[in-house]
Short mmCIF file of C-alpha atoms in Angstrom, two decimals:
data_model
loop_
_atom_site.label_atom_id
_atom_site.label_comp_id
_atom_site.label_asym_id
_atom_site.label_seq_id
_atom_site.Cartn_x
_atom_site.Cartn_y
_atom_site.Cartn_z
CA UNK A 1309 -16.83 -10.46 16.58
CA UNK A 1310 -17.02 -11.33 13.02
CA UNK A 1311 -17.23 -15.11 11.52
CA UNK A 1312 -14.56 -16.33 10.07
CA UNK A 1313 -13.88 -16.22 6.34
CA UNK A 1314 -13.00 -18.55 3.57
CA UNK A 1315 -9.25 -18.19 2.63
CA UNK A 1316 -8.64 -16.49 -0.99
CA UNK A 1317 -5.73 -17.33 -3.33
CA UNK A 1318 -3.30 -14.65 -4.01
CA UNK A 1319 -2.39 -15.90 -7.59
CA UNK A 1320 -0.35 -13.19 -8.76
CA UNK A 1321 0.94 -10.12 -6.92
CA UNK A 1322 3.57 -7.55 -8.15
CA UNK A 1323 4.43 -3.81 -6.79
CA UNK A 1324 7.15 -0.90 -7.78
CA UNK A 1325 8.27 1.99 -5.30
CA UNK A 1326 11.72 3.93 -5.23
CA UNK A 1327 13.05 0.71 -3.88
CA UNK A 1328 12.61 -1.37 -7.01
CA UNK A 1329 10.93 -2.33 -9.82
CA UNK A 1330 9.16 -5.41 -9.21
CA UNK A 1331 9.08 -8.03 -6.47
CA UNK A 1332 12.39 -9.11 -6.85
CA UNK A 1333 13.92 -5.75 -6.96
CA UNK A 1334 12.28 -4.90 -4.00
CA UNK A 1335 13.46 -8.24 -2.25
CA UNK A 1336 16.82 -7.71 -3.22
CA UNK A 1337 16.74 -4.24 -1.86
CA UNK A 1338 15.03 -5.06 1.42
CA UNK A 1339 17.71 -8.59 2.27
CA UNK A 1340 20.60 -6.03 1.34
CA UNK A 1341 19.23 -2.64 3.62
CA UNK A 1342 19.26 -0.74 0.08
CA UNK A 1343 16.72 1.89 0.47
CA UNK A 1344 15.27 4.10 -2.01
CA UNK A 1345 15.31 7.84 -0.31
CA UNK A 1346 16.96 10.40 -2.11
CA UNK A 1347 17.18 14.44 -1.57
CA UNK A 1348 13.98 16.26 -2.66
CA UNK A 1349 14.02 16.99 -6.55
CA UNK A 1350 10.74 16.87 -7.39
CA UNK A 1351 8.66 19.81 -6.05
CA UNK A 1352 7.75 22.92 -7.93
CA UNK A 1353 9.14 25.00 -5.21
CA UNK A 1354 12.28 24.00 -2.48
CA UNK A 1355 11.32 21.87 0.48
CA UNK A 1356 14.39 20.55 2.24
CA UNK A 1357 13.12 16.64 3.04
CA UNK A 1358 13.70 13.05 1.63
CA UNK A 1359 11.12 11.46 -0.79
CA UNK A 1360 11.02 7.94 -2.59
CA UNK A 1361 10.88 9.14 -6.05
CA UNK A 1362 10.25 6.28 -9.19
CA UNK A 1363 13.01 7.21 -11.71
CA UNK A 1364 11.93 7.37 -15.11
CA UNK A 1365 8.46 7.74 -14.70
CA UNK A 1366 8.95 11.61 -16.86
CA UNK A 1367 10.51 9.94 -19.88
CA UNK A 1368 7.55 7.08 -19.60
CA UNK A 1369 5.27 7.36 -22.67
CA UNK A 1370 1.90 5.54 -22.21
CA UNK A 1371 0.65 2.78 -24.88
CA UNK A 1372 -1.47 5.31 -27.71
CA UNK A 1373 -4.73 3.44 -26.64
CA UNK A 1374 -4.05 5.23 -23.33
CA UNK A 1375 -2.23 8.34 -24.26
CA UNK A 1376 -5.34 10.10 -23.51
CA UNK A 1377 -4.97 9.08 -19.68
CA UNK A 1378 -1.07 10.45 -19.56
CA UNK A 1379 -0.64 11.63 -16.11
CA UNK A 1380 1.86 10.91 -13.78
CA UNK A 1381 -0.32 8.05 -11.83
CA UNK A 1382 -0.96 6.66 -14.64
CA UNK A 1383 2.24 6.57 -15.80
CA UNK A 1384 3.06 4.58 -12.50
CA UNK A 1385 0.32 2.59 -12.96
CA UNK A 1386 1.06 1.31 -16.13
CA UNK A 1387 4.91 0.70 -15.16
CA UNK A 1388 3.58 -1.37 -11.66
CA UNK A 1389 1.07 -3.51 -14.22
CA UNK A 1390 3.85 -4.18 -16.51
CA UNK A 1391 5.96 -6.18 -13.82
CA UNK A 1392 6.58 -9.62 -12.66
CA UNK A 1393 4.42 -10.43 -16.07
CA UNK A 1394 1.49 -9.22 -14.02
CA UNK A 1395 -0.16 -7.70 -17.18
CA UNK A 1396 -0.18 -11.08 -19.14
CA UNK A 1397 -1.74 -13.12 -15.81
CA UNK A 1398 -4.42 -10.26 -15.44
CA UNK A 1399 -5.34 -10.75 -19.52
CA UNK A 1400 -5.60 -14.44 -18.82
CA UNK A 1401 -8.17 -14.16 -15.63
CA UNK A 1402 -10.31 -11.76 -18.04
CA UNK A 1403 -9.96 -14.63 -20.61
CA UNK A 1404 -10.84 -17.28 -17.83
CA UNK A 1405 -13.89 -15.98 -16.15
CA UNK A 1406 -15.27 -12.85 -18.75
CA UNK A 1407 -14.33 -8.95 -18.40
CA UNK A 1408 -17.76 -8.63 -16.48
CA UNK A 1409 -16.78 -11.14 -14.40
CA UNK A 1410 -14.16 -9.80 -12.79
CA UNK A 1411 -13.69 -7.10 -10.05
CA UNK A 1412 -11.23 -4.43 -10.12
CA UNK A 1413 -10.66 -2.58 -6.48
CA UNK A 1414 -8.18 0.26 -6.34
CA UNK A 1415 -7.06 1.95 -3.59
CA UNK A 1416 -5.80 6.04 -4.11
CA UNK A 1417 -5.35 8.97 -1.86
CA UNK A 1418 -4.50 11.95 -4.64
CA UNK A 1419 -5.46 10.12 -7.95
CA UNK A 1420 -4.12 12.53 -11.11
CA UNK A 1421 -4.12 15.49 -8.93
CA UNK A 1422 -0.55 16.45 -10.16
CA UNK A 1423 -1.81 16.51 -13.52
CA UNK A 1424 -4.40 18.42 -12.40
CA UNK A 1425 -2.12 21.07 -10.49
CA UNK A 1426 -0.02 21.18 -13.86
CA UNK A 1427 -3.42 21.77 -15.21
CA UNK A 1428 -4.27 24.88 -13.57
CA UNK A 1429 -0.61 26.45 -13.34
CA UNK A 1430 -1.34 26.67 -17.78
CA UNK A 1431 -4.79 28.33 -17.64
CA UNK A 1432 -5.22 30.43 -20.54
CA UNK A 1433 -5.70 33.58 -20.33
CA UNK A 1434 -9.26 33.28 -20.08
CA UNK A 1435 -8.83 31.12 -16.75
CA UNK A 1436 -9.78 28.28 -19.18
CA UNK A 1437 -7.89 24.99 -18.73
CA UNK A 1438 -6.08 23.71 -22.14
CA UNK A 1439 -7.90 21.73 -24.83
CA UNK A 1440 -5.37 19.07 -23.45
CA UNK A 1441 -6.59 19.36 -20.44
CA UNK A 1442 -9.97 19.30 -21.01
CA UNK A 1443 -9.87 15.44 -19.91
CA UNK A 1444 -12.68 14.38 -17.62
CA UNK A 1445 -11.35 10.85 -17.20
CA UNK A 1446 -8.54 12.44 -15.61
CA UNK A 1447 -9.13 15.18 -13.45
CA UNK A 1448 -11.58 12.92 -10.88
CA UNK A 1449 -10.67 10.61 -7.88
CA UNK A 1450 -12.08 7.75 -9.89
CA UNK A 1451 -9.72 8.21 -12.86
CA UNK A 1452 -7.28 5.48 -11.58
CA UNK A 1453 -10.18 2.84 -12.00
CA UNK A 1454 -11.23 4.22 -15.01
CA UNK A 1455 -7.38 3.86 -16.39
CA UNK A 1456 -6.70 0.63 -15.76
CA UNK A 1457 -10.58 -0.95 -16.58
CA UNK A 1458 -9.62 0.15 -19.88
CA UNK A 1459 -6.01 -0.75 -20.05
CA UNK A 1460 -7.36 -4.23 -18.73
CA UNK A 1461 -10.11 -4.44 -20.56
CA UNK A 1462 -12.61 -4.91 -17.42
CA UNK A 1463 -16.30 -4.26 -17.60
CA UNK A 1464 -17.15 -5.74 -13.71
CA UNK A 1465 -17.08 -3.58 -10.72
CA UNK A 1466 -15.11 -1.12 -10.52
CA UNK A 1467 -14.49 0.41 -7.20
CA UNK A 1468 -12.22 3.44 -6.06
CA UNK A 1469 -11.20 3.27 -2.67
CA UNK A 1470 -9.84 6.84 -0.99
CA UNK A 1471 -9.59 6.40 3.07
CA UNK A 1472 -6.45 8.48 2.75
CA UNK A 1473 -2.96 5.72 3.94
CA UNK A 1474 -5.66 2.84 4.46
CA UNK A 1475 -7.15 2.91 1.01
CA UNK A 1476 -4.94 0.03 -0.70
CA UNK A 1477 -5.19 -2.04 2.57
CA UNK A 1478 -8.59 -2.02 2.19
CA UNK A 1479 -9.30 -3.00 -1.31
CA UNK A 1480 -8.67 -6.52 -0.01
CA UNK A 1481 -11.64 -6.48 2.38
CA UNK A 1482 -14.16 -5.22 -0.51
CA UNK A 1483 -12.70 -7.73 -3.26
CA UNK A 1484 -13.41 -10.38 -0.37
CA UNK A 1485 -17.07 -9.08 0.17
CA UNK A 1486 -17.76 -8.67 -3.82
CA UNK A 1487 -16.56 -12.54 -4.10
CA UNK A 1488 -18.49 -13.89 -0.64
CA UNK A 1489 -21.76 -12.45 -2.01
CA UNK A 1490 -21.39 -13.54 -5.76
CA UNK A 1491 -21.02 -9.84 -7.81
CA UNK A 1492 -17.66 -11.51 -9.20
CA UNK A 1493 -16.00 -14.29 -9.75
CA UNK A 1494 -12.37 -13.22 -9.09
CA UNK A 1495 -10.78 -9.56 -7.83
CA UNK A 1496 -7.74 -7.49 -9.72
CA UNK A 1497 -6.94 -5.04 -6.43
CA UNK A 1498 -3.90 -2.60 -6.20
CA UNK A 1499 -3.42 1.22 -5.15
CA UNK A 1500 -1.16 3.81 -6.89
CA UNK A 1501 -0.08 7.25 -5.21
CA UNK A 1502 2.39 9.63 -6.96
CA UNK A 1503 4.22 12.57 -5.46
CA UNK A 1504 2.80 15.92 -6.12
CA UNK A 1505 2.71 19.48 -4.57
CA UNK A 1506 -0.95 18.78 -2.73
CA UNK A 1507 1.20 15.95 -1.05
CA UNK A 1508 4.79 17.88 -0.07
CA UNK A 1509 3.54 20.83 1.21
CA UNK A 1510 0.24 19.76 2.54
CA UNK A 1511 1.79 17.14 4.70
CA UNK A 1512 4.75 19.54 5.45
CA UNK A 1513 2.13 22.28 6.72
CA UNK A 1514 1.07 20.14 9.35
CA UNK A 1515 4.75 19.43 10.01
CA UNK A 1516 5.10 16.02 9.69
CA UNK A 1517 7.51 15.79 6.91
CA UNK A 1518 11.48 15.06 8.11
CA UNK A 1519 14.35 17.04 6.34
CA UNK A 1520 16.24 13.90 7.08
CA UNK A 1521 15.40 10.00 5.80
CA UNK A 1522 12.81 8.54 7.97
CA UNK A 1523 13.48 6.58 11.01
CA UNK A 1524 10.40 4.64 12.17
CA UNK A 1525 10.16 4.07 16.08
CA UNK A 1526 13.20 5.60 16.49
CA UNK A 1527 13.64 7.34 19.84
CA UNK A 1528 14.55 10.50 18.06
CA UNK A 1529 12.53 10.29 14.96
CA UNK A 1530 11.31 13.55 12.96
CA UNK A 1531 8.87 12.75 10.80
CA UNK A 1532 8.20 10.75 7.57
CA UNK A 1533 9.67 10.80 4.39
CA UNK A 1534 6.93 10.82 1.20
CA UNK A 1535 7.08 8.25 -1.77
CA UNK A 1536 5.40 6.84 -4.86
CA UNK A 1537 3.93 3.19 -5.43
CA UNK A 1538 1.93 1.04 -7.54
CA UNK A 1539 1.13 -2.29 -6.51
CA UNK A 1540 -1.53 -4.98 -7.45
CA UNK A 1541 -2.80 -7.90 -6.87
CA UNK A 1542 -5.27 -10.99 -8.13
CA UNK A 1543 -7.63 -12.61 -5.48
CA UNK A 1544 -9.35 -15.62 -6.12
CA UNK A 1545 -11.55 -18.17 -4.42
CA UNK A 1546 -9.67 -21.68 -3.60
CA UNK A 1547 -10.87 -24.53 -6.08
CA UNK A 1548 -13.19 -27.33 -4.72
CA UNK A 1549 -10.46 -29.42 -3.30
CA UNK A 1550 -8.81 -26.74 -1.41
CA UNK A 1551 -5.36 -27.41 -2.36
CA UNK A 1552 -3.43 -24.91 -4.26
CA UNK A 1553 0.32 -24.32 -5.28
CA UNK A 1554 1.81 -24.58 -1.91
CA UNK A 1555 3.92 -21.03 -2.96
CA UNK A 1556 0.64 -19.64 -3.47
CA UNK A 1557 -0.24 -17.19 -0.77
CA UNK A 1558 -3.20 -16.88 1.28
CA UNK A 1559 -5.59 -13.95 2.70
CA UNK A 1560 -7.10 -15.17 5.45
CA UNK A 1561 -8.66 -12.44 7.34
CA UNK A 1562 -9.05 -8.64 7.46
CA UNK A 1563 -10.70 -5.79 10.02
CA UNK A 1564 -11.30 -2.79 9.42
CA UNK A 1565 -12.59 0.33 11.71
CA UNK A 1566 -13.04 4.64 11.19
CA UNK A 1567 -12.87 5.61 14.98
CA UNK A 1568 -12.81 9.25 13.72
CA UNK A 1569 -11.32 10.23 16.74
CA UNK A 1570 -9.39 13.23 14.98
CA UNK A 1571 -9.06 14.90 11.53
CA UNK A 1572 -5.22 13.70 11.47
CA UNK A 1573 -4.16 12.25 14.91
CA UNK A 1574 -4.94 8.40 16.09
CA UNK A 1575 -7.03 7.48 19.34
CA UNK A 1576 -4.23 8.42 22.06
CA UNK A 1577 -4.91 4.50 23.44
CA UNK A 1578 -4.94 2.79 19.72
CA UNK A 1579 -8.60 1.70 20.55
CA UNK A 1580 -9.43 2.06 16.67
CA UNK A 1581 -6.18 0.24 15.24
CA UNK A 1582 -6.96 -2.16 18.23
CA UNK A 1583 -10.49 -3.01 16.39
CA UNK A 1584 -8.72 -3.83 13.01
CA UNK A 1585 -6.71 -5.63 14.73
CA UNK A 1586 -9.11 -8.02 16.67
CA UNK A 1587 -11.57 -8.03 13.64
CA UNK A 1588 -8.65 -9.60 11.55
CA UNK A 1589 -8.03 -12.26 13.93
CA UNK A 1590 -11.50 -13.10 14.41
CA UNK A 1591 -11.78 -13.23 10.26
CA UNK A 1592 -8.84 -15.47 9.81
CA UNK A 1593 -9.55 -17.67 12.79
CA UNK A 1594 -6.22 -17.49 14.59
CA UNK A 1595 -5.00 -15.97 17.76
CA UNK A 1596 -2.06 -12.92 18.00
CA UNK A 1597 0.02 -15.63 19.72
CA UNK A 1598 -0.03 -17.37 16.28
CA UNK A 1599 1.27 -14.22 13.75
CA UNK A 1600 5.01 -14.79 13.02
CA UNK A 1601 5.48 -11.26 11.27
CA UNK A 1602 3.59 -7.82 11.25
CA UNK A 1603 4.40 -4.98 8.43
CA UNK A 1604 3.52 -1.87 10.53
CA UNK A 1605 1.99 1.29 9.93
CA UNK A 1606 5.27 3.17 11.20
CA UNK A 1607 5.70 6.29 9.85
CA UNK A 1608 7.76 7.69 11.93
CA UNK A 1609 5.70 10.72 12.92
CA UNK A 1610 5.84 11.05 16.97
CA UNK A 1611 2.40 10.47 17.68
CA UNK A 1612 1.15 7.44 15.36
CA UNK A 1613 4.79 5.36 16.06
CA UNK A 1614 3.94 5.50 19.69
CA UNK A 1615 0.60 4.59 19.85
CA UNK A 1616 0.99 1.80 17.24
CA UNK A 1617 4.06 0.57 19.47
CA UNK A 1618 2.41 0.50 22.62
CA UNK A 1619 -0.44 -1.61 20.54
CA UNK A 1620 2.00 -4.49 19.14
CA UNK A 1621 3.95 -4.02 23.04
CA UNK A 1622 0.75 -5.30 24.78
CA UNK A 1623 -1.05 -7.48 22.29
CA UNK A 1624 1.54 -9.76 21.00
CA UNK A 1625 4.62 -12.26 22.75
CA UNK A 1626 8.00 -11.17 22.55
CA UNK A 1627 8.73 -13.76 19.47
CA UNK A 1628 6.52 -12.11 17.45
CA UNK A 1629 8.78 -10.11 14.61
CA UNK A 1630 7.40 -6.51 13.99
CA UNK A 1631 9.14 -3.76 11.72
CA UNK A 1632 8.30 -0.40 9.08
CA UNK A 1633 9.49 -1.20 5.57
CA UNK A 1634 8.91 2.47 5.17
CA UNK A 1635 12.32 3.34 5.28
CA UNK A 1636 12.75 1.92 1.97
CA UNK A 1637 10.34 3.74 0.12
CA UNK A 1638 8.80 6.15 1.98
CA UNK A 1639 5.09 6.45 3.41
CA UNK A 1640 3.22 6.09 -0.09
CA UNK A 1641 -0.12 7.20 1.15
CA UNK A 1642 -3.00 5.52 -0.60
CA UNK A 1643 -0.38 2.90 -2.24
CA UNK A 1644 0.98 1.94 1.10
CA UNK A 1645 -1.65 -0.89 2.00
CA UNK A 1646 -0.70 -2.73 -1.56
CA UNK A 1647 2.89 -1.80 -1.13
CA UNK A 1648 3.59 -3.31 2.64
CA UNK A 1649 0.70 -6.06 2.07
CA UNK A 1650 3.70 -7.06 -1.26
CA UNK A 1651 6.36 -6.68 0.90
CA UNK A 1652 4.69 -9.24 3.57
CA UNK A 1653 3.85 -11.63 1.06
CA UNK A 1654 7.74 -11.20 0.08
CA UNK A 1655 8.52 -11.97 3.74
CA UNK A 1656 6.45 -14.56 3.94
CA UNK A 1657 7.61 -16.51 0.55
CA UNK A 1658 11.51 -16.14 1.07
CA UNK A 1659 11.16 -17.07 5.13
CA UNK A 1660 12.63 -13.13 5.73
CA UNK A 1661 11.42 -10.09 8.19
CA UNK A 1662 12.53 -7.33 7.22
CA UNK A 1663 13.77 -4.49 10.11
CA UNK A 1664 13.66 -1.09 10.06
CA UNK A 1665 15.52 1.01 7.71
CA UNK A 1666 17.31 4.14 9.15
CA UNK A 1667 16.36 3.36 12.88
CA UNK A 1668 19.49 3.50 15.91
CA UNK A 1669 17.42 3.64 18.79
CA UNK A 1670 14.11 2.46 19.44
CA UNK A 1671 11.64 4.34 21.16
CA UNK A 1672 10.90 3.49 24.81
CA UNK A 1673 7.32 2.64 23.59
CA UNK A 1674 8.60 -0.10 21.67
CA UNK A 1675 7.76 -3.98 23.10
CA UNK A 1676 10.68 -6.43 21.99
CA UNK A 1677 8.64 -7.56 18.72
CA UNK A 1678 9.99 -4.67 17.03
CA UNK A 1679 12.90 -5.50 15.43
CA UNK A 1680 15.88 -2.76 13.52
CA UNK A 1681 18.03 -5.78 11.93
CA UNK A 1682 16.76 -8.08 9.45
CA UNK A 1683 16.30 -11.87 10.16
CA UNK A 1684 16.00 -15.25 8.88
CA UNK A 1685 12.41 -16.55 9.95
CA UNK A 1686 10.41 -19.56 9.56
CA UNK A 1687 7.47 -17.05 8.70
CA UNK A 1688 3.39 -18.94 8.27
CA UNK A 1689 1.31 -16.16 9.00
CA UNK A 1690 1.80 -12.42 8.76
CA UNK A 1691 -0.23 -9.15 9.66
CA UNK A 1692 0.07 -5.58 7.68
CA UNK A 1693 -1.33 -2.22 8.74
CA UNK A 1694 -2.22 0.22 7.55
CA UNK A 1695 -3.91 3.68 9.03
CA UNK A 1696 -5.30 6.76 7.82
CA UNK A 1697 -6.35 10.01 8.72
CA UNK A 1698 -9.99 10.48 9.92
CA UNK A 1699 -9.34 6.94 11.84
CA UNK A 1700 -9.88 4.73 8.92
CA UNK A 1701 -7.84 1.83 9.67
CA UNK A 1702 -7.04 -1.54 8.13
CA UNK A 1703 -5.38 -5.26 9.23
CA UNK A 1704 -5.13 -7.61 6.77
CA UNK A 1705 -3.78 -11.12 7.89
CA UNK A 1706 -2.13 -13.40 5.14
CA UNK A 1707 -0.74 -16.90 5.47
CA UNK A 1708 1.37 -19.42 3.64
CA UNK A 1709 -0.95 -22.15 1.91
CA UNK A 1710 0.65 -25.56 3.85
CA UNK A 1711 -0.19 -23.71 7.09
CA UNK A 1712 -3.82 -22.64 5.86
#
């Protein structure tokens, strides 16, 4: 098992999806069971599903010492750094410990590749993409790292993160690392996934996508419904004295595993999620008995809802309060891990669990811990996970500071 790890201090934390705008928009949304799924209108061609489109992310015009960046991602990007006056506390940590200083960690599963699609659909006639498309910062997996660096104005590491629906879960675990051995002296991590073609129809060809709004663990569930997020986050090591705002959140642990048991399906008996899960535990020093709240994966795809229930069923008591916020904005791919781990901190501030948006009937797989109305909970420490394809999964375990 792995040692346990010195807590780090969320100071700031902020994240947009279809839901809202924002952490409180998103609060508001999730106390009042307003979710964000609307009728497909964003696809180049018809595909009869739900998605958890951003409005106004078209009429969006990037700041002109970006413009050369415009893409769609970006375009989220920029509108998730702009909230909860994240973009002012990120320009005074770059002030406080030096650009080099600190760490950026972002967590994508597409990057620009809309752009990039748009890209090749106005080859010339040639087969030559557009001197506006000729844009090498753009049309890469890194350019989401590249894009905010410079909109930041960051000169440390700088680390993409693509592990498919675990990639902005796990930015956490390498800002954690990067601090621990020294390379920085405090972390800006986040994820951003936009809707695209790749996205719609890839994920419909393997026929996971719903025509109806998702309905995690539901007993009768078809599938997931796709969405857009940007999210971030500042980590920082707790001052000498330990003692910090007692609002201020905590990440106390996280595990991670790749049990590669198949290219898109999850170990039939959850033993990789089951790793994460027991390496997160081990990191933050508690036991499952002691987690008030858990953010699941739940996408609402047959195979990964079942496993992940009978995991939670057999590992955790009955008072433990599980639930999918996906219902609210969709299963945002590489921007899930920031999104959920946002919506657990959001939990874990206002005392709150969510439920589980769209869900009648729970699945016979499901223990008592997950929950399809919300509640009013004296919440101290909370799980969120997050899994991917190719087995790459991620726990991360957060905490209120007066119970740290």
């Amino acid at each position: 098992m792995p040692a346990r790890i010195a807590p780090l201090a969320i100071t700031a934390c902020t994240a947009t999806c279809a839901a809202g705008r924002g952490s409180q928009a998103i609060a508001r949304a999730l106390e009042t069971r307003a979710g964000g799924l609307i009728a497909n209108s964003f696809s180049t061609q018809p595909l009869d599903c739900r998605i958890g489109r951003v409005a106004g992310l078209e009429q969006l015009s990037l700041p002109d010492a970006l413009a050369s960046f415009d893409s769609r991602n970006h375009r989220l990007a920029w509108l998730g750094l702009t909230q909860d006056g994240f973009l002012e506390r990120a320009h005074a940590l770059r002030e406080r410990h030096g650009a080099a200083r600190v760490a950026l960690v972002l967590g994508t599963s597409t990057s620009s590749i809309g752009e990039t699609e748009r890209a090749y659909r106005e080859l010339d006639a040639q087969g030559r993409l557009s001197s506006a498309q000729s844009r090498p910062q753009v049309h890469q997996p890194h350019a989401l790292g590249l894009f905010v660096a410079h909109a930041l104005g960051l000169a440390g590491p700088n680390l993409t993160i693509a592990t498919a629906c675990s990639s902005s879960a796990k930015v956490f675990a390498s800002a954690e690392r990067l601090l621990r051995l020294g390379l920085a002296d405090a972390a800006i991590v986040g994820g951003v996934d936009t809707l695209c073609d790749s996205v719609l129809f890839g994920f419909n060809s393997l026929e996971l996508v719903s025509n109806e709004e998702c309905r995690p663990f539901d007993a009768n569930r078809r599938g997931l419904s796709l969405g857009e997020a940007a999210g971030f986050a500042i980590l920082e090591r707790m001052p000498q004295s330990g003692k910090v705002e007692k609002d201020t959140p905590l990440l106390i642990g996280y595990g991670e595993s790749s049990d590669a048991h198949h290219m898109s399906a999850p170990h039939p008996q959850g033993l990789g999620a089951e790793r994460a899960l027991d390496d997160a535990l081990a990191r933050a020093g508690i036991s499952a008995a002691q987690v008030d709240y858990i953010n699941l994966h739940g996408t609402a795809s047959r195979q990964n809802d079942e496993v992940e229930a009978a995991l939670i069923a057999r590992r955790f008591p009955a008072s433990t309060r599980a639930s999918s916020t996906k219902g609210w904005s969709g299963h945002t791919l590489g921007a899930a891990g920031i999104l959920e781990a946002a919506i657990t901190l959001i939990a874990l501030e206002r005392g709150f669990a969510p439920g589980t948006l769209n869900t009648r009937e729970l699945d016979p797989a499901c223990g008592p811990q997950i929950r399809i109305d919300n509640s009013e909970a004296n919440l101290r420490i909370a799980l969120s996970n997050s899994f991917g394809f190719g087995g790459n999964n991620c726990c991360l375990a957060f905490a209120r500071a007066d119970t740290a």
